[in-house]
Short mmCIF file of C-alpha atoms and ligand atoms in Angstrom, two decimals:
data_model
loop_
_atom_site.label_atom_id
_atom_site.label_comp_id
_atom_site.label_asym_id
_atom_site.label_seq_id
_atom_site.Cartn_x
_atom_site.Cartn_y
_atom_site.Cartn_z
CA MET A 246 -18.16 17.79 -19.99
CA SER A 247 -16.98 13.85 -20.73
CA THR A 248 -15.72 11.62 -18.21
CA GLY A 249 -12.26 11.09 -16.94
CA TYR A 250 -10.11 8.02 -16.53
CA ALA A 251 -6.94 6.79 -14.65
CA ASP A 252 -3.95 4.88 -16.03
CA ILE A 253 -1.78 2.72 -13.56
CA VAL A 254 1.91 2.96 -13.52
CA ILE A 255 3.22 -0.04 -11.80
CA GLY A 256 7.06 -1.42 -11.75
CA LEU A 257 7.16 -5.10 -12.47
CA GLN A 258 10.16 -6.37 -11.13
CA TYR A 259 11.54 -5.55 -7.24
CA GLY A 260 11.87 -1.36 -7.86
CA ASP A 261 13.94 0.92 -8.82
CA GLU A 262 12.56 0.45 -12.47
CA GLY A 263 12.80 3.65 -13.46
CA LYS A 264 9.23 4.51 -12.58
CA ALA A 265 9.29 7.63 -11.43
CA ARG A 266 10.86 8.82 -14.51
CA VAL A 267 8.66 7.12 -16.86
CA VAL A 268 5.62 9.08 -14.80
CA ASP A 269 7.37 12.37 -15.43
CA MET A 270 7.67 11.02 -19.35
CA LEU A 271 3.88 10.74 -19.17
CA ALA A 272 2.61 13.36 -16.98
CA LYS A 273 1.86 15.89 -19.72
CA GLU A 274 -0.75 14.19 -20.75
CA TYR A 275 -3.02 13.93 -17.47
CA ASP A 276 -4.43 16.04 -15.31
CA ILE A 277 -3.49 14.17 -11.55
CA ILE A 278 -0.60 12.27 -10.65
CA ALA A 279 -1.33 10.72 -7.53
CA ARG A 280 -0.08 7.98 -5.15
CA PHE A 281 -2.23 5.53 -3.84
CA ASN A 282 0.80 3.49 -1.94
CA GLY A 283 3.68 3.23 0.61
CA GLY A 284 5.53 6.76 1.69
CA ALA A 285 9.22 7.70 2.58
CA ASN A 286 10.92 4.36 1.62
CA ALA A 287 10.42 5.02 -2.43
CA GLY A 288 13.32 7.17 -3.61
CA HIS A 289 12.62 8.18 -6.74
CA SER A 290 14.58 10.04 -8.69
CA ILE A 291 14.23 11.95 -12.06
CA GLU A 292 17.13 13.69 -14.61
CA THR A 293 15.79 16.14 -16.71
CA GLU A 294 17.39 17.59 -19.93
CA ASP A 295 19.29 20.10 -18.93
CA GLY A 296 20.86 17.27 -16.11
CA ARG A 297 19.54 18.63 -13.03
CA LYS A 298 18.44 15.91 -10.90
CA LEU A 299 15.73 15.67 -8.50
CA ALA A 300 15.00 13.09 -5.59
CA LEU A 301 11.24 12.41 -4.32
CA ASN A 302 10.42 10.37 -1.72
CA GLN A 303 6.35 10.87 -1.09
CA VAL A 304 6.03 13.65 -3.41
CA PRO A 305 3.93 12.02 -6.62
CA SER A 306 6.51 12.49 -9.79
CA GLY A 307 4.80 14.84 -12.38
CA VAL A 308 6.53 18.01 -9.73
CA PHE A 309 8.17 19.55 -12.77
CA TYR A 310 4.37 20.59 -14.44
CA PRO A 311 3.25 23.21 -12.79
CA GLU A 312 -0.16 23.03 -13.57
CA LYS A 313 -0.60 19.11 -12.23
CA THR A 314 -2.46 18.11 -9.42
CA LEU A 315 -0.39 16.17 -7.07
CA TYR A 316 -2.42 13.44 -5.02
CA THR A 317 -1.19 11.79 -1.88
CA GLY A 318 -4.11 9.14 -1.60
CA SER A 319 -5.65 7.31 1.63
CA GLY A 320 -3.37 4.22 0.74
CA CYS A 321 -0.22 5.81 1.60
CA VAL A 322 1.83 6.59 5.50
CA VAL A 323 2.28 10.14 5.08
CA ASP A 324 5.95 10.89 7.26
CA PHE A 325 4.96 15.37 7.41
CA ALA A 326 8.50 15.81 8.69
CA GLN A 327 10.17 14.29 5.82
CA LEU A 328 7.60 15.60 3.34
CA SER A 329 7.31 19.13 4.65
CA GLN A 330 11.11 18.98 3.84
CA GLU A 331 11.13 17.56 0.60
CA VAL A 332 8.07 20.28 -0.36
CA ALA A 333 10.41 23.02 1.16
CA GLY A 334 13.06 21.84 -0.82
CA LEU A 335 11.15 21.55 -4.54
CA GLU A 336 9.74 25.36 -3.96
CA ALA A 337 13.49 26.72 -3.04
CA GLN A 338 14.23 25.62 -7.01
CA GLY A 339 11.58 27.09 -7.76
CA LEU A 340 8.53 24.71 -8.19
CA ASN A 341 5.09 25.41 -6.71
CA VAL A 342 4.10 22.43 -4.43
CA LYS A 343 1.75 23.25 -2.07
CA ASP A 344 -1.39 24.96 -3.91
CA ARG A 345 -1.44 22.29 -5.80
CA TYR A 346 -0.72 19.33 -3.98
CA ARG A 347 -3.75 17.57 -1.59
CA ILE A 348 -2.68 14.69 0.80
CA ALA A 349 -6.58 12.45 1.50
CA ALA A 350 -7.00 13.05 4.99
CA GLN A 351 -7.57 8.95 5.73
CA ALA A 352 -3.66 8.63 5.31
CA SER A 353 -2.32 7.78 8.30
CA VAL A 354 0.87 9.22 10.03
CA VAL A 355 4.02 7.60 10.75
CA GLN A 356 5.09 8.47 14.22
CA PRO A 357 7.94 8.18 15.93
CA HIS A 358 7.21 4.67 17.78
CA HIS A 359 7.05 3.59 13.63
CA PHE A 360 10.53 4.68 13.17
CA LEU A 361 11.94 3.67 16.11
CA ILE A 362 10.78 -0.02 16.21
CA ASP A 363 11.54 -0.20 12.25
CA GLY A 364 15.23 0.79 12.90
CA ALA A 365 15.55 -1.84 15.84
CA THR A 366 13.63 -4.90 14.17
CA GLY A 367 13.65 -3.82 10.01
CA LYS A 368 17.18 -5.41 9.28
CA SER A 369 16.08 -8.96 8.88
CA VAL A 370 14.24 -7.44 5.96
CA GLY A 371 16.39 -5.48 5.13
CA THR A 372 13.64 -2.28 4.94
CA THR A 373 14.42 1.59 4.12
CA LYS A 374 13.76 2.04 8.44
CA LYS A 375 11.64 4.91 7.52
CA GLY A 376 8.84 3.30 9.82
CA ILE A 377 6.14 2.40 7.12
CA GLY A 378 5.88 -1.49 8.44
CA PRO A 379 5.52 -0.83 12.24
CA CYS A 380 2.59 2.04 10.48
CA TYR A 381 0.56 0.06 8.60
CA ALA A 382 0.37 -3.13 11.04
CA ASP A 383 -0.74 -0.30 13.21
CA ARG A 384 -3.81 1.30 10.79
CA ALA A 385 -4.72 -2.71 10.96
CA SER A 386 -4.21 -2.90 14.70
CA ARG A 387 -6.22 0.37 15.36
CA MET A 388 -5.92 0.53 18.94
CA LEU A 389 -3.85 -1.36 21.32
CA GLY A 390 -5.93 -1.72 24.24
CA GLU A 391 -6.78 2.20 25.64
CA ARG A 392 -4.21 3.36 23.14
CA LEU A 393 -5.08 4.63 19.93
CA THR A 394 -2.29 3.53 17.31
CA ASN A 395 -3.74 4.43 13.70
CA ILE A 396 -3.48 8.12 13.21
CA ARG A 397 -4.51 9.71 10.14
CA ALA A 398 -3.59 13.39 8.63
CA GLY A 399 -7.19 14.23 9.43
CA ASP A 400 -7.33 13.41 12.54
CA LEU A 401 -4.61 16.10 13.36
CA LEU A 402 -6.49 18.21 11.88
CA ASP A 403 -9.71 17.81 13.97
CA ASN A 404 -7.69 17.20 16.83
CA PRO A 405 -3.73 17.93 16.83
CA GLU A 406 -2.98 18.24 20.66
CA LYS A 407 -4.84 14.75 21.37
CA MET A 408 -3.35 13.14 18.26
CA PHE A 409 -0.03 14.60 19.88
CA GLU A 410 -0.76 13.01 23.18
CA ALA A 411 -1.66 9.69 21.46
CA MET A 412 1.62 9.65 19.85
CA ARG A 413 3.41 10.39 22.55
CA ALA A 414 1.84 7.41 24.60
CA ASN A 415 2.85 4.77 21.48
CA TRP A 416 6.24 6.15 21.83
CA ALA A 417 6.08 5.61 25.91
CA ALA A 418 4.77 2.07 25.62
CA VAL A 419 7.28 1.16 23.24
CA ALA A 420 10.64 3.29 23.73
CA GLU A 421 12.33 1.65 27.01
CA SER A 422 11.92 -1.90 25.25
CA TYR A 423 14.52 -0.30 22.97
CA GLY A 424 16.91 1.98 24.95
CA ALA A 425 15.35 5.37 24.04
CA ASP A 426 14.40 8.33 26.27
CA ALA A 427 11.26 10.53 26.31
CA ALA A 428 13.10 13.58 25.08
CA THR A 429 13.99 11.74 21.79
CA GLY A 430 10.21 11.13 21.35
CA GLU A 431 9.19 14.15 21.75
CA ALA A 432 12.54 16.07 19.77
CA TRP A 433 10.37 13.66 16.89
CA ILE A 434 6.80 15.29 17.54
CA THR A 435 8.03 18.29 17.65
CA ARG A 436 9.58 17.96 14.16
CA ILE A 437 6.70 15.81 13.11
CA ARG A 438 4.19 18.83 14.24
CA GLU A 439 6.37 21.35 12.46
CA GLY A 440 5.51 19.27 9.41
CA PHE A 441 2.62 18.84 9.76
CA GLU A 442 1.62 22.80 10.43
CA ALA A 443 3.75 23.66 7.09
CA LEU A 444 1.34 21.39 5.11
CA LYS A 445 -2.12 21.35 6.93
CA GLU A 446 -3.17 23.63 4.04
CA CYS A 447 -2.76 20.79 1.48
CA ILE A 448 -4.84 17.72 3.32
CA GLU A 449 -8.08 17.01 1.79
CA ARG A 450 -11.31 16.54 3.60
CA ASP A 451 -13.45 15.16 0.61
CA PRO A 452 -12.68 11.52 0.76
CA LEU A 453 -14.95 11.90 -2.97
CA PHE A 454 -12.07 14.63 -4.17
CA LEU A 455 -10.40 12.78 -6.99
CA GLU A 456 -13.64 10.46 -8.08
CA LYS A 457 -15.48 14.14 -8.60
CA LYS A 458 -12.13 15.50 -10.88
CA ALA A 459 -12.90 12.21 -12.56
CA ARG A 460 -16.57 12.46 -13.19
CA ASN A 461 -15.45 16.08 -13.94
CA GLY A 462 -13.25 14.70 -17.03
CA ALA A 463 -9.79 14.36 -15.33
CA ARG A 464 -7.11 12.23 -16.43
CA ILE A 465 -4.99 10.51 -13.64
CA LEU A 466 -2.51 8.76 -13.98
CA PHE A 467 -1.14 6.83 -10.54
CA GLU A 468 1.91 6.33 -9.63
CA GLY A 469 2.91 2.71 -8.09
CA ALA A 470 5.47 2.76 -5.65
CA GLN A 471 7.64 -0.58 -4.85
CA SER A 472 6.58 -2.52 -7.49
CA VAL A 473 4.89 -5.32 -7.51
CA LEU A 474 7.35 -8.52 -6.29
CA LEU A 475 7.24 -6.41 -3.07
CA ASP A 476 3.71 -6.24 -2.66
CA VAL A 477 2.85 -7.23 1.10
CA THR A 478 0.99 -9.98 -0.10
CA LYS A 479 1.48 -11.25 -3.22
CA GLY A 480 5.82 -10.79 -3.30
CA TYR A 481 7.94 -13.43 -1.32
CA VAL A 482 6.71 -12.46 2.64
CA PRO A 483 8.49 -11.45 4.61
CA TYR A 484 11.09 -10.01 2.41
CA VAL A 485 8.36 -7.34 0.95
CA THR A 486 7.21 -4.18 1.72
CA SER A 487 3.90 -3.68 3.81
CA SER A 488 1.74 -2.16 0.99
CA ASN A 489 -0.06 -3.45 -1.67
CA THR A 490 1.62 -2.79 -4.51
CA VAL A 491 -0.43 -4.20 -6.91
CA ALA A 492 -2.51 -2.72 -9.85
CA ALA A 493 -5.16 -3.18 -8.53
CA ALA A 494 -4.41 -1.52 -4.96
CA ALA A 495 -4.90 1.76 -7.15
CA PHE A 496 -8.22 1.74 -6.43
CA THR A 497 -8.33 0.95 -2.77
CA GLY A 498 -5.18 3.18 -1.73
CA GLY A 499 -5.97 5.67 -4.61
CA ASP A 500 -9.73 6.72 -3.25
CA LEU A 501 -10.89 6.10 -6.86
CA PRO A 502 -13.71 3.96 -8.39
CA PRO A 503 -12.14 1.07 -10.92
CA ARG A 504 -14.86 1.98 -13.21
CA TYR A 505 -12.70 5.24 -13.76
CA HIS A 506 -9.62 2.30 -15.14
CA ARG A 507 -8.41 2.68 -18.62
CA LYS A 508 -4.93 0.81 -18.99
CA THR A 509 -2.39 -0.26 -16.98
CA LEU A 510 2.00 -0.05 -18.44
CA GLY A 511 4.12 -2.08 -16.35
CA ILE A 512 7.83 -0.65 -16.13
CA ALA A 513 10.55 -3.54 -16.19
CA LYS A 514 14.36 -2.96 -16.09
CA ALA A 515 16.79 -4.83 -18.89
CA VAL A 516 19.09 -5.65 -16.42
CA MET A 517 17.26 -6.49 -12.85
CA SER A 518 17.83 -5.30 -9.21
CA ARG A 519 17.08 -5.68 -5.89
CA VAL A 520 17.34 -3.82 -2.72
CA GLY A 521 17.03 -5.77 0.55
CA HIS A 522 17.11 -9.65 1.28
CA GLY A 523 14.93 -12.50 -0.71
CA PRO A 524 14.71 -14.73 -3.45
CA PHE A 525 15.83 -13.82 -6.86
CA PRO A 526 16.40 -16.12 -8.70
CA SER A 527 18.32 -14.68 -11.84
CA GLU A 528 20.68 -13.25 -9.88
CA PHE A 529 24.55 -12.97 -10.96
CA GLY A 530 26.33 -14.68 -8.11
CA GLY A 531 23.64 -16.16 -6.52
CA SER A 532 23.62 -16.15 -2.74
CA ARG A 533 26.75 -14.85 -2.67
CA SER A 534 25.38 -12.01 -3.79
CA GLU A 535 22.84 -11.29 -1.98
CA ALA A 536 25.57 -11.38 1.06
CA TYR A 537 28.03 -9.81 -0.46
CA CYS A 538 25.61 -6.65 -0.99
CA MET A 539 23.76 -6.76 2.39
CA GLN A 540 26.73 -7.11 4.53
CA ALA A 541 27.39 -3.84 6.53
CA ASN A 542 29.59 -2.37 9.14
CA PRO A 543 28.53 -2.99 13.01
CA ASP A 544 27.66 0.54 12.73
CA GLY A 545 25.24 0.07 9.54
CA SER A 546 27.28 1.52 6.76
CA PRO A 547 28.49 -0.78 4.06
CA THR A 548 31.79 -1.50 4.21
CA TYR A 549 31.87 -0.95 0.44
CA GLY A 550 30.15 0.60 -2.19
CA ARG A 551 30.34 2.68 -5.66
CA LYS A 552 33.35 4.18 -5.10
CA VAL A 553 35.75 0.62 -4.62
CA GLU A 554 33.66 -0.94 -7.45
CA GLU A 555 34.26 1.90 -9.87
CA ALA A 556 37.98 1.53 -9.20
CA TYR A 557 37.69 -2.51 -10.54
CA ASP A 558 39.03 -3.96 -14.05
CA ILE A 559 35.43 -3.86 -15.45
CA ASP A 560 36.73 -5.75 -18.72
CA ALA A 561 38.52 -8.21 -16.18
CA LEU A 562 35.32 -8.83 -14.51
CA MET A 563 33.34 -8.85 -17.12
CA LYS A 564 35.39 -11.85 -19.01
CA SER A 565 35.16 -13.57 -15.97
CA THR A 566 33.45 -17.22 -15.52
CA ASP A 567 32.39 -16.43 -12.07
CA GLY A 568 28.61 -14.82 -12.61
CA PHE A 569 29.45 -13.19 -9.09
CA GLU A 570 32.46 -11.09 -10.62
CA MET A 571 30.44 -10.51 -13.41
CA GLY A 572 27.15 -9.18 -11.89
CA LYS A 573 29.91 -6.70 -10.04
CA ALA A 574 30.82 -5.55 -13.39
CA MET A 575 27.25 -5.41 -14.91
CA ARG A 576 26.77 -2.96 -11.02
CA VAL A 577 29.78 0.00 -12.04
CA LEU A 578 28.07 -0.64 -15.70
CA SER A 579 23.88 0.15 -14.81
CA ARG A 580 25.04 2.27 -11.73
CA GLU A 581 22.87 -0.26 -9.31
CA TYR A 582 24.41 1.62 -5.94
CA GLY A 583 21.76 3.36 -3.55
CA THR A 584 20.97 6.60 -4.46
CA VAL A 585 21.49 7.41 -0.75
CA SER A 586 23.19 4.66 1.27
CA THR A 587 25.65 3.91 -2.00
CA ARG A 588 25.05 0.37 -0.91
CA PRO A 589 25.15 -1.67 -3.73
CA ARG A 590 21.64 -3.00 -5.56
CA ARG A 591 21.84 -6.83 -6.19
CA ILE A 592 22.02 -7.70 -10.05
CA GLY A 593 20.58 -10.24 -12.21
CA SER A 594 19.60 -11.34 -15.81
CA LEU A 595 16.16 -10.23 -17.57
CA ASP A 596 13.82 -13.13 -15.57
CA LEU A 597 11.40 -13.69 -18.30
CA ALA A 598 8.98 -16.05 -16.37
CA ALA A 599 8.46 -13.25 -13.06
CA LEU A 600 8.02 -11.04 -15.82
CA GLU A 601 5.23 -12.55 -17.56
CA TYR A 602 4.27 -13.60 -14.24
CA ALA A 603 3.94 -9.77 -12.70
CA ILE A 604 2.46 -9.01 -16.52
CA ARG A 605 -0.94 -10.99 -16.32
CA MET A 606 -0.98 -11.10 -12.75
CA ASN A 607 -1.65 -7.29 -13.13
CA GLY A 608 -2.92 -7.20 -16.80
CA VAL A 609 -0.36 -5.18 -17.86
CA ASP A 610 -1.90 -3.84 -20.88
CA GLU A 611 1.16 -1.84 -22.40
CA LEU A 612 5.36 -2.71 -21.46
CA PHE A 613 8.00 0.07 -21.08
CA ILE A 614 11.31 -1.42 -20.51
CA THR A 615 14.27 0.93 -19.10
CA LYS A 616 17.83 0.55 -19.29
CA CYS A 617 18.19 -1.11 -22.84
CA ASP A 618 21.42 0.70 -23.40
CA LEU A 619 22.99 -1.79 -21.61
CA LEU A 620 22.35 -4.91 -23.14
CA ARG A 621 25.49 -4.14 -25.29
CA GLU A 622 27.14 -4.51 -22.06
CA TYR A 623 26.66 -8.58 -22.61
CA THR A 624 28.96 -8.59 -25.82
CA ARG A 625 31.71 -7.98 -23.34
CA THR A 626 31.62 -11.49 -21.78
CA LEU A 627 33.50 -14.75 -22.14
CA SER A 628 30.52 -15.96 -24.46
CA GLY A 629 29.52 -12.48 -26.16
CA LYS A 630 26.17 -13.17 -25.44
CA MET A 631 22.99 -12.14 -23.46
CA PRO A 632 21.74 -14.08 -20.46
CA VAL A 633 18.10 -14.34 -19.97
CA THR A 634 16.09 -16.27 -17.72
CA VAL A 635 13.28 -18.04 -18.99
CA GLY A 636 12.17 -20.24 -17.01
CA TYR A 637 12.99 -22.20 -13.35
CA SER A 638 13.78 -25.64 -12.60
CA LEU A 639 12.76 -27.10 -8.90
CA ASP A 640 14.91 -29.80 -7.41
CA GLY A 641 15.93 -30.48 -11.46
CA SER A 642 13.09 -30.68 -13.07
CA PRO A 643 11.49 -27.48 -14.77
CA ILE A 644 8.24 -26.10 -13.33
CA ASP A 645 5.34 -24.39 -15.45
CA TYR A 646 4.39 -22.33 -12.89
CA VAL A 647 6.24 -19.29 -10.74
CA PRO A 648 6.02 -20.82 -6.80
CA ALA A 649 3.63 -18.60 -4.73
CA THR A 650 6.03 -19.27 -1.16
CA THR A 651 9.24 -17.53 -0.53
CA GLU A 652 10.98 -21.65 0.17
CA GLN A 653 10.12 -22.74 -3.24
CA TYR A 654 11.31 -19.37 -4.97
CA SER A 655 14.21 -19.64 -3.13
CA LYS A 656 15.13 -23.66 -4.53
CA VAL A 657 14.64 -22.50 -7.61
CA SER A 658 17.21 -22.27 -10.33
CA PRO A 659 16.96 -20.16 -13.41
CA ILE A 660 16.75 -21.91 -16.66
CA ILE A 661 19.16 -19.64 -19.05
CA GLN A 662 18.88 -18.71 -22.51
CA GLU A 663 22.00 -16.84 -24.39
CA TRP A 664 20.64 -14.33 -26.28
CA ASP A 665 22.98 -12.93 -29.54
CA ILE A 666 22.74 -8.98 -29.24
CA ALA A 667 24.15 -6.14 -31.04
CA GLY A 668 27.18 -4.24 -29.55
CA ASP A 669 25.84 -0.92 -31.16
CA GLU A 670 25.36 1.93 -28.85
CA LEU A 671 21.97 2.81 -28.27
CA THR A 672 22.31 5.99 -26.29
CA GLU A 673 21.33 8.20 -29.59
CA VAL A 674 18.34 6.11 -31.02
CA ARG A 675 15.32 7.92 -31.22
CA GLN A 676 13.31 5.56 -33.36
CA VAL A 677 13.07 1.93 -33.81
CA ALA A 678 13.66 1.89 -37.14
CA ASP A 679 17.54 2.69 -35.52
CA LEU A 680 17.15 -0.13 -32.88
CA PRO A 681 19.35 -2.58 -34.27
CA GLU A 682 17.81 -6.03 -35.61
CA SER A 683 18.73 -8.28 -32.62
CA VAL A 684 17.72 -5.61 -29.88
CA GLN A 685 13.98 -5.38 -32.12
CA ALA A 686 13.67 -9.42 -32.21
CA PHE A 687 14.52 -9.21 -28.66
CA LEU A 688 11.36 -6.95 -27.63
CA LYS A 689 8.90 -9.16 -29.73
CA ALA A 690 10.30 -12.20 -28.30
CA ILE A 691 9.38 -9.97 -25.12
CA GLU A 692 6.16 -9.13 -26.78
CA ASP A 693 5.34 -13.02 -28.11
CA ARG A 694 5.99 -14.75 -24.57
CA CYS A 695 4.25 -11.86 -22.39
CA GLN A 696 1.37 -11.61 -24.25
CA THR A 697 1.53 -7.21 -24.11
CA ARG A 698 2.73 -4.51 -26.22
CA VAL A 699 6.01 -2.92 -25.66
CA MET A 700 4.86 0.84 -25.90
CA GLY A 701 8.73 2.47 -25.44
CA ILE A 702 12.35 1.49 -24.10
CA GLY A 703 14.85 3.86 -22.71
CA VAL A 704 18.13 3.99 -23.69
CA GLY A 705 19.63 6.05 -21.01
CA PRO A 706 18.91 8.35 -18.15
CA GLN A 707 18.01 11.82 -19.82
CA ARG A 708 14.16 12.21 -20.49
CA ASN A 709 14.68 12.30 -23.93
CA GLN A 710 16.69 8.67 -24.62
CA VAL A 711 13.64 6.47 -24.96
CA VAL A 712 12.35 4.92 -27.81
CA PHE A 713 8.89 5.07 -28.30
CA PHE A 714 6.90 2.25 -30.58
P1 IMP B 845 10.14 -1.42 3.96
O1 IMP B 845 9.15 -0.48 2.65
O2 IMP B 845 10.64 0.43 4.08
O3 IMP B 845 9.02 -1.67 4.90
O4 IMP B 845 11.12 -1.84 3.57
C1 IMP B 845 10.35 -3.72 2.83
C2 IMP B 845 12.06 -3.97 1.53
O5 IMP B 845 10.77 -3.15 0.28
C3 IMP B 845 13.12 -3.80 1.77
O6 IMP B 845 13.28 -4.72 0.84
C4 IMP B 845 13.46 -2.19 0.80
O7 IMP B 845 14.37 -2.52 0.57
C5 IMP B 845 12.46 -2.58 -0.11
N1 IMP B 845 11.59 -0.90 -0.66
C6 IMP B 845 11.19 -0.18 0.20
N2 IMP B 845 10.78 0.41 -0.54
C7 IMP B 845 11.86 0.43 -2.10
C8 IMP B 845 11.91 1.28 -3.43
O8 IMP B 845 11.35 2.23 -3.15
N3 IMP B 845 12.89 0.21 -4.06
C9 IMP B 845 13.27 -0.83 -4.37
N4 IMP B 845 13.14 -1.50 -2.96
C10 IMP B 845 11.84 -1.04 -2.14
#
């Protein structure tokens, strides 16, 4: 049998580029869909041809294909309480999951005190409050004094009672300072225990599970979560997630040697978005938009959201000279609201300087651009043209690099080029030849600038609304 290989799909911006949908589309060409980083902080949604919407947090995309193996690698952090519910929800829809799902024994377990700490301290970064950061921090700590802080899925298999006792000790060590009591911790441990019991048959004891599959010809698709500009090292610290999200991380967190790498596919969104705090040079309305999108009621719920914004006069907002107002309209048109929170996502123009940087950093071989059907909306603006960020200036002078530090990146001003773009509806287009010339020229310009091949574009949310090149 011939040797297998691994391809990687990563997001090239700040998340929510539509990775799951692309993975779902490509999954039929692979035997195994694997995740290598993150946990329940990922919100992946897929819309099927028959209009069914499927929300995934921890289960790898590709779940629609019953014969595919699903794998959660050792670089992920596992919330057993959430994961067991997610699996049960999918199985209730008639999808078999458990008998083809493997979870690396070396993946760390999200513990109750991780949620407690993230909930209490994650606001300044704008985390998803799923305990991800504290869990990765505890993984690196290993032990704090006599307390075992890094508990892995396999440790739960070996010594469940000892590990639940360690969780209890970890809770007790921090609970009081966050105003939480022992009963709350106990209830949480019970949920994790139930989740673990429901899924323990999925825990994979063999660290060479994927390697053996690849050696025997398996085709593996690694599905990145959270995107490269949120990488814990390469992103704009501290406004990042806590795992490595870059392509290379697939070969640590994904439990496969790099020799199996075949190609890397990057996903970018034609109109960019970001959730959480942090620099976003091409944001419509700049820091005003960031403050607006991140504001919250004292109880934590947003003061506004999809419903409020959808009631606005979109035509009037699109004609506004104020980027902040125009951005609101683009958000409504692109439906960029948190799937759970309905929190508005921050919106900005496509940033080719950042895209080229992300592509070069990750050696992206092929590019897929989602939401290209939105580009025509720019014809409704006052200038009728599409703004594209092509570079940055810092302290009044253009720079030829993408700054490494958050301090500098927060200060750059975007250099914007305006493009003529056709107002034609693209949602029904399926062939490259049927794309308006202006769209084809724009995609060619992206290829030239980023030195990579555009392999496809999305022209609508449904599975079949794609054009392959
Ligand atoms: P954490 O991953 O929950 O620690 O959150 C850290 C940052 O990453 C915050 O700005 C989050 O909004 C962002 N983030 C985490 N997961 C996702 C995702 O799946 N899509 C987009 N942003 C994410």
